[in-house]
Short mmCIF file of C-alpha atoms and ligand atoms in Angstrom, two decimals:
data_model
loop_
_atom_site.label_atom_id
_atom_site.label_comp_id
_atom_site.label_asym_id
_atom_site.label_seq_id
_atom_site.Cartn_x
_atom_site.Cartn_y
_atom_site.Cartn_z
CA UNK J 1 -14.52 -12.18 21.09
CA UNK J 2 -13.27 -10.27 18.02
CA UNK J 3 -15.99 -8.17 16.39
CA UNK J 4 -16.07 -7.66 12.64
CA UNK J 5 -15.67 -3.88 13.08
CA UNK J 6 -14.72 -2.61 16.52
CA UNK J 7 -17.04 0.41 16.71
CA UNK J 8 -17.12 0.13 20.49
CA UNK J 9 -13.45 1.02 20.76
CA UNK J 10 -13.82 3.95 18.35
CA UNK J 11 -16.93 5.35 20.02
CA UNK J 12 -15.52 5.00 23.55
CA UNK J 13 -12.47 6.96 22.43
CA UNK J 14 -14.52 9.75 20.83
CA UNK J 15 -17.52 9.83 23.16
CA UNK J 16 -16.72 13.08 25.02
CA UNK J 17 -16.18 14.93 21.72
CA UNK J 18 -19.28 13.42 20.10
CA UNK J 19 -21.47 14.29 23.09
CA UNK J 20 -20.16 17.87 23.10
CA UNK J 21 -20.81 18.16 19.36
CA UNK J 22 -24.36 16.85 19.71
CA UNK J 23 -25.00 19.14 22.67
CA UNK J 24 -23.92 22.14 20.61
CA UNK J 25 -26.56 21.26 18.00
CA UNK J 26 -29.21 20.93 20.72
CA UNK J 27 -28.17 24.32 22.04
CA UNK J 28 -28.54 26.13 18.73
CA UNK J 29 -31.38 23.88 17.45
CA UNK J 30 -30.21 24.00 13.83
CA UNK J 31 -31.31 20.40 13.29
CA UNK J 32 -31.63 20.44 9.50
CA UNK J 33 -28.94 21.71 7.13
CA UNK J 34 -27.37 24.12 9.58
CA UNK J 35 -23.81 25.42 9.58
CA UNK J 36 -22.23 22.02 10.37
CA UNK J 37 -23.53 20.41 7.19
CA UNK J 38 -21.99 23.26 5.19
CA UNK J 39 -18.74 23.00 7.15
CA UNK J 40 -18.55 19.24 6.67
CA UNK J 41 -19.18 19.65 2.93
CA UNK J 42 -16.34 22.17 2.74
CA UNK J 43 -13.85 19.97 4.61
CA UNK J 44 -14.87 16.75 2.87
CA UNK J 45 -14.44 18.41 -0.54
CA UNK J 46 -11.08 19.84 0.56
CA UNK J 47 -9.89 16.40 1.72
CA UNK J 48 -10.38 15.27 -1.90
CA UNK J 49 -9.23 18.46 -3.53
CA UNK J 50 -12.69 18.52 -5.10
CA UNK J 51 -14.55 21.78 -5.78
CA UNK J 52 -17.98 20.74 -4.45
CA UNK J 53 -19.45 18.31 -1.92
CA UNK J 54 -23.19 17.99 -1.39
CA UNK J 55 -24.26 16.25 1.81
CA UNK J 56 -27.31 14.02 1.70
CA UNK J 57 -29.23 11.42 3.65
CA UNK J 58 -27.28 8.27 2.68
CA UNK J 59 -25.07 6.67 0.05
CA UNK J 60 -27.97 5.26 -1.95
CA UNK J 61 -29.61 8.68 -2.28
CA UNK J 62 -26.20 10.06 -3.28
CA UNK J 63 -26.32 7.82 -6.37
CA UNK J 64 -29.99 8.31 -7.27
CA UNK J 65 -29.85 12.09 -6.79
CA UNK J 66 -26.78 12.26 -9.03
CA UNK J 67 -28.45 10.21 -11.77
CA UNK J 68 -31.57 12.34 -11.60
CA UNK J 69 -29.52 15.54 -11.49
CA UNK J 70 -27.88 14.44 -14.73
CA UNK J 71 -31.23 13.73 -16.34
CA UNK J 72 -30.74 9.96 -16.43
CA UNK J 73 -33.95 7.96 -16.13
CA UNK J 74 -36.44 5.79 -18.02
CA UNK J 75 -35.05 4.15 -21.15
CA UNK J 76 -31.43 4.86 -20.18
CA UNK J 77 -28.93 2.12 -19.40
CA UNK J 78 -26.39 2.33 -16.60
CA UNK J 79 -23.52 -0.17 -16.42
CA UNK J 80 -22.37 -1.39 -13.00
CA UNK J 81 -20.67 -4.48 -11.60
CA UNK J 82 -23.01 -7.28 -10.47
CA UNK J 83 -20.62 -7.83 -7.58
CA UNK J 84 -21.57 -4.93 -5.29
CA UNK J 85 -23.98 -4.03 -2.52
CA UNK J 86 -27.61 -4.02 -3.71
CA UNK J 87 -27.88 -0.24 -3.22
CA UNK J 88 -25.83 0.50 -6.35
CA UNK J 89 -28.39 -1.32 -8.48
CA UNK J 90 -31.39 -0.05 -6.52
CA UNK J 91 -30.37 3.59 -6.96
CA UNK J 92 -30.40 3.08 -10.74
CA UNK J 93 -33.90 1.59 -10.57
CA UNK J 94 -35.05 4.45 -8.30
CA UNK J 95 -34.70 6.87 -11.24
CA UNK J 96 -36.32 4.39 -13.65
CA UNK J 97 -33.09 3.58 -15.52
CA UNK J 98 -32.01 0.05 -16.44
CA UNK J 99 -29.03 -1.54 -14.67
CA UNK J 100 -26.68 -3.45 -17.01
CA UNK J 101 -24.45 -5.81 -15.07
CA UNK J 102 -20.78 -6.27 -15.96
CA UNK J 103 -18.06 -8.72 -14.96
CA UNK J 104 -15.28 -8.06 -12.49
CA UNK J 105 -11.53 -8.59 -12.56
CA UNK J 106 -10.02 -11.37 -10.54
CA UNK J 107 -7.22 -9.27 -8.98
CA UNK J 108 -9.40 -6.61 -7.37
CA UNK J 109 -12.99 -7.86 -7.72
CA UNK J 110 -13.83 -4.50 -9.33
CA UNK J 111 -15.54 -3.86 -12.68
CA UNK J 112 -13.81 -5.14 -15.81
CA UNK J 113 -13.36 -2.24 -18.27
CA UNK J 114 -13.15 -4.59 -21.28
CA UNK J 115 -16.52 -6.11 -20.34
CA UNK J 116 -17.98 -2.62 -19.90
CA UNK J 117 -16.85 -1.88 -23.47
CA UNK J 118 -18.78 -4.93 -24.74
CA UNK J 119 -21.97 -3.82 -22.94
CA UNK J 120 -22.14 -0.29 -24.36
CA UNK J 121 -25.24 0.44 -26.42
CA UNK J 122 -26.65 3.66 -27.87
CA UNK J 123 -28.79 3.83 -24.72
CA UNK J 124 -25.87 3.72 -22.27
CA UNK J 125 -25.83 6.97 -20.31
CA UNK J 126 -23.64 6.21 -17.30
CA UNK J 127 -21.12 3.80 -15.86
CA UNK J 128 -20.98 3.33 -12.11
CA UNK J 129 -17.74 1.62 -11.13
CA UNK J 130 -17.63 0.58 -7.48
CA UNK J 131 -14.33 0.78 -5.61
CA UNK J 132 -15.38 -2.36 -3.80
CA UNK J 133 -13.70 -3.24 -0.49
CA UNK J 134 -11.86 0.11 -0.81
CA UNK J 135 -9.87 -1.06 -3.84
CA UNK J 136 -9.67 1.41 -6.74
CA UNK J 137 -10.98 0.23 -10.13
CA UNK J 138 -9.12 0.79 -13.38
CA UNK J 139 -10.32 4.37 -13.75
CA UNK J 140 -7.93 5.13 -16.62
CA UNK J 141 -9.24 2.25 -18.74
CA UNK J 142 -12.84 3.17 -17.90
CA UNK J 143 -12.22 6.75 -19.01
CA UNK J 144 -10.74 5.42 -22.26
CA UNK J 145 -13.83 3.27 -22.83
CA UNK J 146 -16.08 6.35 -22.83
CA UNK J 147 -13.60 8.78 -24.40
CA UNK J 148 -15.45 8.63 -27.72
CA UNK J 149 -18.88 8.82 -26.07
CA UNK J 150 -19.41 12.30 -24.56
CA UNK J 151 -22.99 11.25 -23.79
CA UNK J 152 -21.78 8.77 -21.14
CA UNK J 153 -20.78 9.89 -17.64
CA UNK J 154 -18.69 8.12 -15.04
CA UNK J 155 -20.13 8.14 -11.50
CA UNK J 156 -17.83 6.54 -8.93
CA UNK J 157 -19.47 4.62 -6.08
CA UNK J 158 -17.01 5.41 -3.28
CA UNK J 159 -19.15 4.10 -0.41
CA UNK J 160 -16.32 1.76 0.63
CA UNK J 161 -13.36 3.81 -0.55
CA UNK J 162 -12.88 7.01 1.47
CA UNK J 163 -9.40 8.39 0.65
CA UNK J 164 -8.37 5.48 -1.58
CA UNK J 165 -6.08 6.75 -4.34
CA UNK J 166 -5.64 6.11 -8.04
CA UNK J 167 -2.33 7.41 -9.46
CA UNK J 168 -1.87 9.51 -6.33
CA UNK J 169 -5.26 11.22 -6.49
CA UNK J 170 -8.24 10.36 -4.25
CA UNK J 171 -11.00 8.35 -5.87
CA UNK J 172 -14.19 10.33 -6.23
CA UNK J 173 -12.52 12.95 -8.42
CA UNK J 174 -12.22 11.04 -11.70
CA UNK J 175 -15.74 11.11 -13.09
CA UNK J 176 -18.64 13.50 -13.41
CA UNK J 177 -19.53 12.85 -9.77
CA UNK J 178 -18.96 10.37 -6.95
CA UNK J 179 -21.15 9.04 -4.18
CA UNK J 180 -20.08 8.37 -0.59
CA UNK J 181 -21.84 6.66 2.32
CA UNK J 182 -21.28 7.45 5.99
CA UNK J 183 -23.23 4.45 7.26
CA UNK J 184 -21.81 3.72 10.74
CA UNK J 185 -19.68 0.76 9.64
CA UNK J 186 -18.05 2.54 6.68
CA UNK J 187 -14.48 3.85 6.90
CA UNK J 188 -15.93 7.24 7.84
CA UNK J 189 -19.22 6.57 9.64
CA UNK J 190 -21.88 8.76 11.23
CA UNK J 191 -24.02 7.63 14.19
CA UNK J 192 -26.92 7.02 11.83
CA UNK J 193 -27.34 7.47 8.09
CA UNK J 194 -25.58 10.07 5.96
CA UNK J 195 -24.02 10.40 2.52
CA UNK J 196 -22.39 12.87 0.16
CA UNK J 197 -21.74 13.58 -3.50
CA UNK J 198 -18.52 15.05 -4.86
CA UNK J 199 -18.46 16.85 -8.19
CA UNK J 200 -16.49 19.49 -10.03
CA UNK J 201 -19.59 20.58 -11.94
CA UNK J 202 -21.08 23.62 -10.22
CA UNK J 203 -24.35 23.41 -12.13
CA UNK J 204 -24.79 19.78 -11.06
CA UNK J 205 -23.92 20.67 -7.45
CA UNK J 206 -26.61 23.36 -7.45
CA UNK J 207 -29.18 20.97 -8.91
CA UNK J 208 -28.28 18.36 -6.28
CA UNK J 209 -28.69 20.94 -3.48
CA UNK J 210 -32.22 21.56 -4.75
CA UNK J 211 -33.12 17.92 -5.35
CA UNK J 212 -32.10 16.86 -1.83
CA UNK J 213 -34.28 19.59 -0.27
CA UNK J 214 -37.74 19.40 -1.86
CA UNK J 215 -36.52 20.96 -5.08
CA UNK J 216 -36.21 24.32 -3.38
CA UNK J 217 -34.17 27.30 -4.45
CA UNK J 218 -35.34 29.14 -1.35
CA UNK J 219 -37.94 28.54 1.33
CA UNK J 220 -41.06 28.91 -0.79
CA UNK J 221 -39.73 28.52 -4.32
CA UNK J 222 -39.71 24.90 -5.55
CA UNK J 223 -37.97 24.82 -8.91
CA UNK J 224 -37.85 21.02 -9.12
CA UNK J 225 -39.88 18.12 -7.81
CA UNK J 226 -37.38 17.19 -5.14
CA UNK J 227 -36.92 14.84 -2.24
CA UNK J 228 -36.26 14.93 1.44
CA UNK J 229 -32.73 13.57 1.21
CA UNK J 230 -30.97 16.07 3.47
CA UNK J 231 -28.10 15.36 5.83
CA UNK J 232 -28.95 15.80 9.53
CA UNK J 233 -27.06 18.49 11.38
CA UNK J 234 -26.34 16.07 14.25
CA UNK J 235 -24.77 13.60 11.82
CA UNK J 236 -22.71 16.40 10.26
CA UNK J 237 -21.54 17.43 13.75
CA UNK J 238 -20.42 13.85 14.45
CA UNK J 239 -18.75 13.53 11.06
CA UNK J 240 -16.82 16.74 11.79
CA UNK J 241 -15.50 15.08 14.96
CA UNK J 242 -14.45 11.97 13.06
CA UNK J 243 -13.10 13.42 9.81
CA UNK J 244 -9.73 14.52 11.28
CA UNK J 245 -9.06 10.89 12.27
CA UNK J 246 -9.87 9.38 8.89
CA UNK J 247 -6.33 9.51 7.51
CA UNK J 248 -4.81 7.79 10.55
CA UNK J 249 -7.57 5.17 10.71
CA UNK J 250 -6.97 4.53 7.01
CA UNK J 251 -3.22 4.07 7.57
CA UNK J 252 -3.98 1.55 10.31
CA UNK J 253 -6.38 -0.37 8.10
CA UNK J 254 -3.67 -0.52 5.44
CA UNK J 255 -1.10 -1.76 7.96
CA UNK J 256 -3.54 -4.38 9.27
CA UNK J 257 -4.21 -5.54 5.70
CA UNK J 258 -0.48 -5.93 5.02
CA UNK J 259 -0.19 -7.99 8.19
CA UNK J 260 -2.96 -10.35 7.01
CA UNK J 261 -1.54 -10.38 3.46
CA UNK J 262 1.87 -11.62 4.58
CA UNK J 263 0.45 -14.45 6.67
CA UNK J 264 -2.17 -15.58 4.14
CA UNK J 265 -0.32 -15.29 0.83
CA UNK J 266 2.54 -17.30 2.36
CA UNK J 267 0.02 -20.13 2.65
CA UNK J 268 -1.24 -19.76 -0.91
CA UNK J 269 -4.45 -17.82 -0.34
CA UNK J 270 -5.78 -15.37 -2.93
CA UNK J 271 -6.29 -11.94 -1.37
CA UNK J 272 -7.11 -8.53 -2.89
CA UNK J 273 -4.34 -7.68 -5.37
CA UNK J 274 -4.51 -3.92 -6.00
CA UNK J 275 -3.46 -2.61 -9.42
CA UNK J 276 -0.10 -0.82 -9.65
CA UNK J 277 -0.28 2.86 -8.78
CA UNK J 278 -3.40 2.51 -6.62
CA UNK J 279 -3.77 2.79 -2.85
CA UNK J 280 -6.61 0.71 -1.41
CA UNK J 281 -8.16 1.56 1.98
CA UNK J 282 -9.45 -1.88 3.02
CA UNK J 283 -13.02 -1.17 4.02
CA UNK J 284 -13.11 -4.95 4.00
CA UNK J 285 -10.33 -7.52 4.17
CA UNK J 286 -11.34 -10.23 1.74
CA UNK J 287 -9.72 -13.63 1.19
CA UNK J 288 -10.81 -16.52 -1.03
CA UNK J 289 -11.32 -19.98 0.46
CA UNK J 290 -12.48 -23.31 -0.94
CA UNK J 291 -14.38 -24.33 2.23
CA UNK J 292 -16.11 -21.12 3.30
CA UNK J 293 -18.91 -22.56 5.44
CA UNK J 294 -16.44 -24.57 7.46
CA UNK J 295 -14.08 -21.62 7.97
CA UNK J 296 -16.85 -19.22 8.99
CA UNK J 297 -18.28 -21.76 11.45
CA UNK J 298 -14.84 -22.47 12.93
CA UNK J 299 -14.05 -18.77 13.44
CA UNK J 300 -17.51 -18.10 14.81
CA UNK J 301 -17.06 -20.91 17.38
CA UNK J 302 -13.91 -19.11 18.51
CA UNK J 303 -15.77 -15.80 18.87
CA UNK J 304 -14.36 -14.28 15.68
CA UNK J 305 -17.00 -12.55 13.59
CA UNK J 306 -16.59 -12.73 9.81
CA UNK J 307 -18.72 -11.61 6.87
CA UNK J 308 -19.42 -12.48 3.23
CA UNK J 309 -19.41 -9.59 0.78
CA UNK J 310 -21.36 -10.63 -1.12
CA UNK J 311 -22.72 -14.18 -1.31
CA UNK J 312 -25.16 -13.47 -4.18
CA UNK J 313 -24.43 -11.08 -7.06
CA UNK J 314 -27.09 -8.60 -8.12
CA UNK J 315 -28.00 -10.38 -11.36
CA UNK J 316 -28.91 -13.44 -9.25
CA UNK J 317 -31.00 -11.46 -6.73
CA UNK J 318 -34.79 -11.71 -7.03
CA UNK J 319 -34.96 -7.90 -7.13
CA UNK J 320 -32.81 -7.69 -10.27
CA UNK J 321 -32.80 -11.13 -11.92
CA UNK J 322 -35.44 -10.21 -14.50
CA UNK J 323 -33.10 -7.50 -15.86
CA UNK J 324 -30.20 -9.75 -16.75
CA UNK J 325 -30.12 -12.47 -19.35
CA UNK J 326 -26.40 -13.21 -19.13
CA UNK J 327 -24.34 -15.39 -16.88
CA UNK J 328 -21.29 -13.72 -15.29
CA UNK J 329 -19.04 -16.73 -14.68
CA UNK J 330 -16.20 -15.05 -12.78
CA UNK J 331 -18.56 -13.06 -10.58
CA UNK J 332 -20.59 -16.18 -9.80
CA UNK J 333 -17.47 -18.22 -9.06
CA UNK J 334 -15.88 -15.76 -6.68
CA UNK J 335 -19.09 -15.03 -4.78
CA UNK J 336 -18.87 -18.68 -3.66
CA UNK J 337 -15.31 -18.21 -2.40
CA UNK J 338 -14.91 -14.76 -0.78
CA UNK J 339 -15.06 -14.14 2.93
CA UNK J 340 -14.23 -11.05 4.98
CA UNK J 341 -12.04 -11.12 8.09
CA UNK J 342 -12.28 -8.56 10.92
CA UNK J 343 -10.61 -5.25 10.08
CA UNK J 344 -10.98 -1.65 11.24
CA UNK J 345 -8.85 1.32 12.25
CA UNK J 346 -8.12 -0.10 15.68
CA UNK J 347 -7.66 -3.86 15.36
CA UNK J 348 -4.48 -5.03 17.15
CA UNK J 349 -1.80 -7.43 15.95
CA UNK J 350 -2.69 -9.71 18.88
CA UNK J 351 -6.25 -9.89 17.59
CA UNK J 352 -5.06 -10.42 14.02
CA UNK J 353 -2.75 -13.23 15.17
CA UNK J 354 -5.77 -14.90 16.75
CA UNK J 355 -7.79 -14.52 13.53
CA UNK J 356 -4.93 -15.80 11.37
CA UNK J 357 -4.33 -18.85 13.58
CA UNK J 358 -8.00 -19.80 13.65
CA UNK J 359 -8.30 -19.23 9.89
CA UNK J 360 -5.26 -21.34 9.04
CA UNK J 361 -6.57 -24.16 11.29
CA UNK J 362 -9.17 -25.09 8.70
CA UNK J 363 -9.10 -22.87 5.60
CA UNK J 364 -8.14 -24.33 2.22
CA UNK J 365 -7.06 -22.05 -0.68
C1 PLP S 401 -23.00 1.09 1.77
C2 PLP S 401 -23.01 1.10 0.30
C3 PLP S 401 -23.96 1.84 -0.44
C4 PLP S 401 -25.16 2.48 0.17
O1 PLP S 401 -24.93 3.36 1.20
P1 PLP S 401 -26.07 3.66 2.28
O2 PLP S 401 -25.51 4.84 3.02
O3 PLP S 401 -26.22 2.45 3.12
O4 PLP S 401 -27.31 4.00 1.53
C5 PLP S 401 -23.84 1.89 -1.81
N1 PLP S 401 -22.85 1.22 -2.45
C6 PLP S 401 -21.95 0.47 -1.79
C7 PLP S 401 -20.88 -0.22 -2.56
C8 PLP S 401 -22.00 0.38 -0.40
O5 PLP S 401 -21.11 -0.37 0.25
#
């Protein structure tokens, strides 16, 4: 049996440290926004060379809080790729703004800057590129697209891209702000829900700190109508245990991806092709196949768990379909073909060999 993400191995390895960290929170009973949340924010910002990190309840709230903190809402348009997890689109709707879906590029499956350009209107207020699968988008081109529009902000969705780099700099530092998720299966995962926002804008950081905590400036002074979108102290304690391992887990994901790449491209399969001068972190290892149902069933029969990210783009989802008039031919074509093979920071070459052999038994490019 080869799980999709081997959390069991990671948790077994870290269990003594995690239990000690949780026990320390029980002992000082600082359950909400105690010193560990602040410490995690400091270290997470430092890991990105970013001035401010604001912890919050999850990656979806990280996006919606940022939009609201920037005053984006009803009547405003926000451009995002249709090929992403539903949360990116939902967060835009949560503040009342209108998602505008853009095409992706074939190499990386990330948002196509030229298509973004075509979808700009006077009402466009933000672009949310998603570094999907951990593969950096063309951030330079996206910045160029909005260079003449100071009213448009770039908000990077980094939920799958912890420590991925664009021109040597970590993603999450290129726009006005960036959202991260620490959902357990993400490259850096809590033992529950958590998220964070990076920004270099101190005023925005202060607004976000209020918005996540009932709009408070202090205990009894509510300056804004806020939310309960705080990060738990126990999750922060666990993230502090895991953060020091992130770089080495990332290096192992990258090595595992290269191992798959060599075997699969030799047989003519299309895999993620990162742009020059970017460093992907392989939250997911995605390969295109012509006979996906057959391949998934064959691997499943051999105890190998695979995934599909994502089988239905947002503009074809019942929740969003009414918002989009256009077809997105490339997006629709590749959502029929992509499948995700097991990958994580501790998959072994023996396991990968097993996956590769089973895959090549039946898969057609
Ligand atoms: C996981 C994910 C989110 C949402 O994060 P949650 O912590 O689950 O709310 C948003 N965008 C993308 C691309 C994701 O993969």
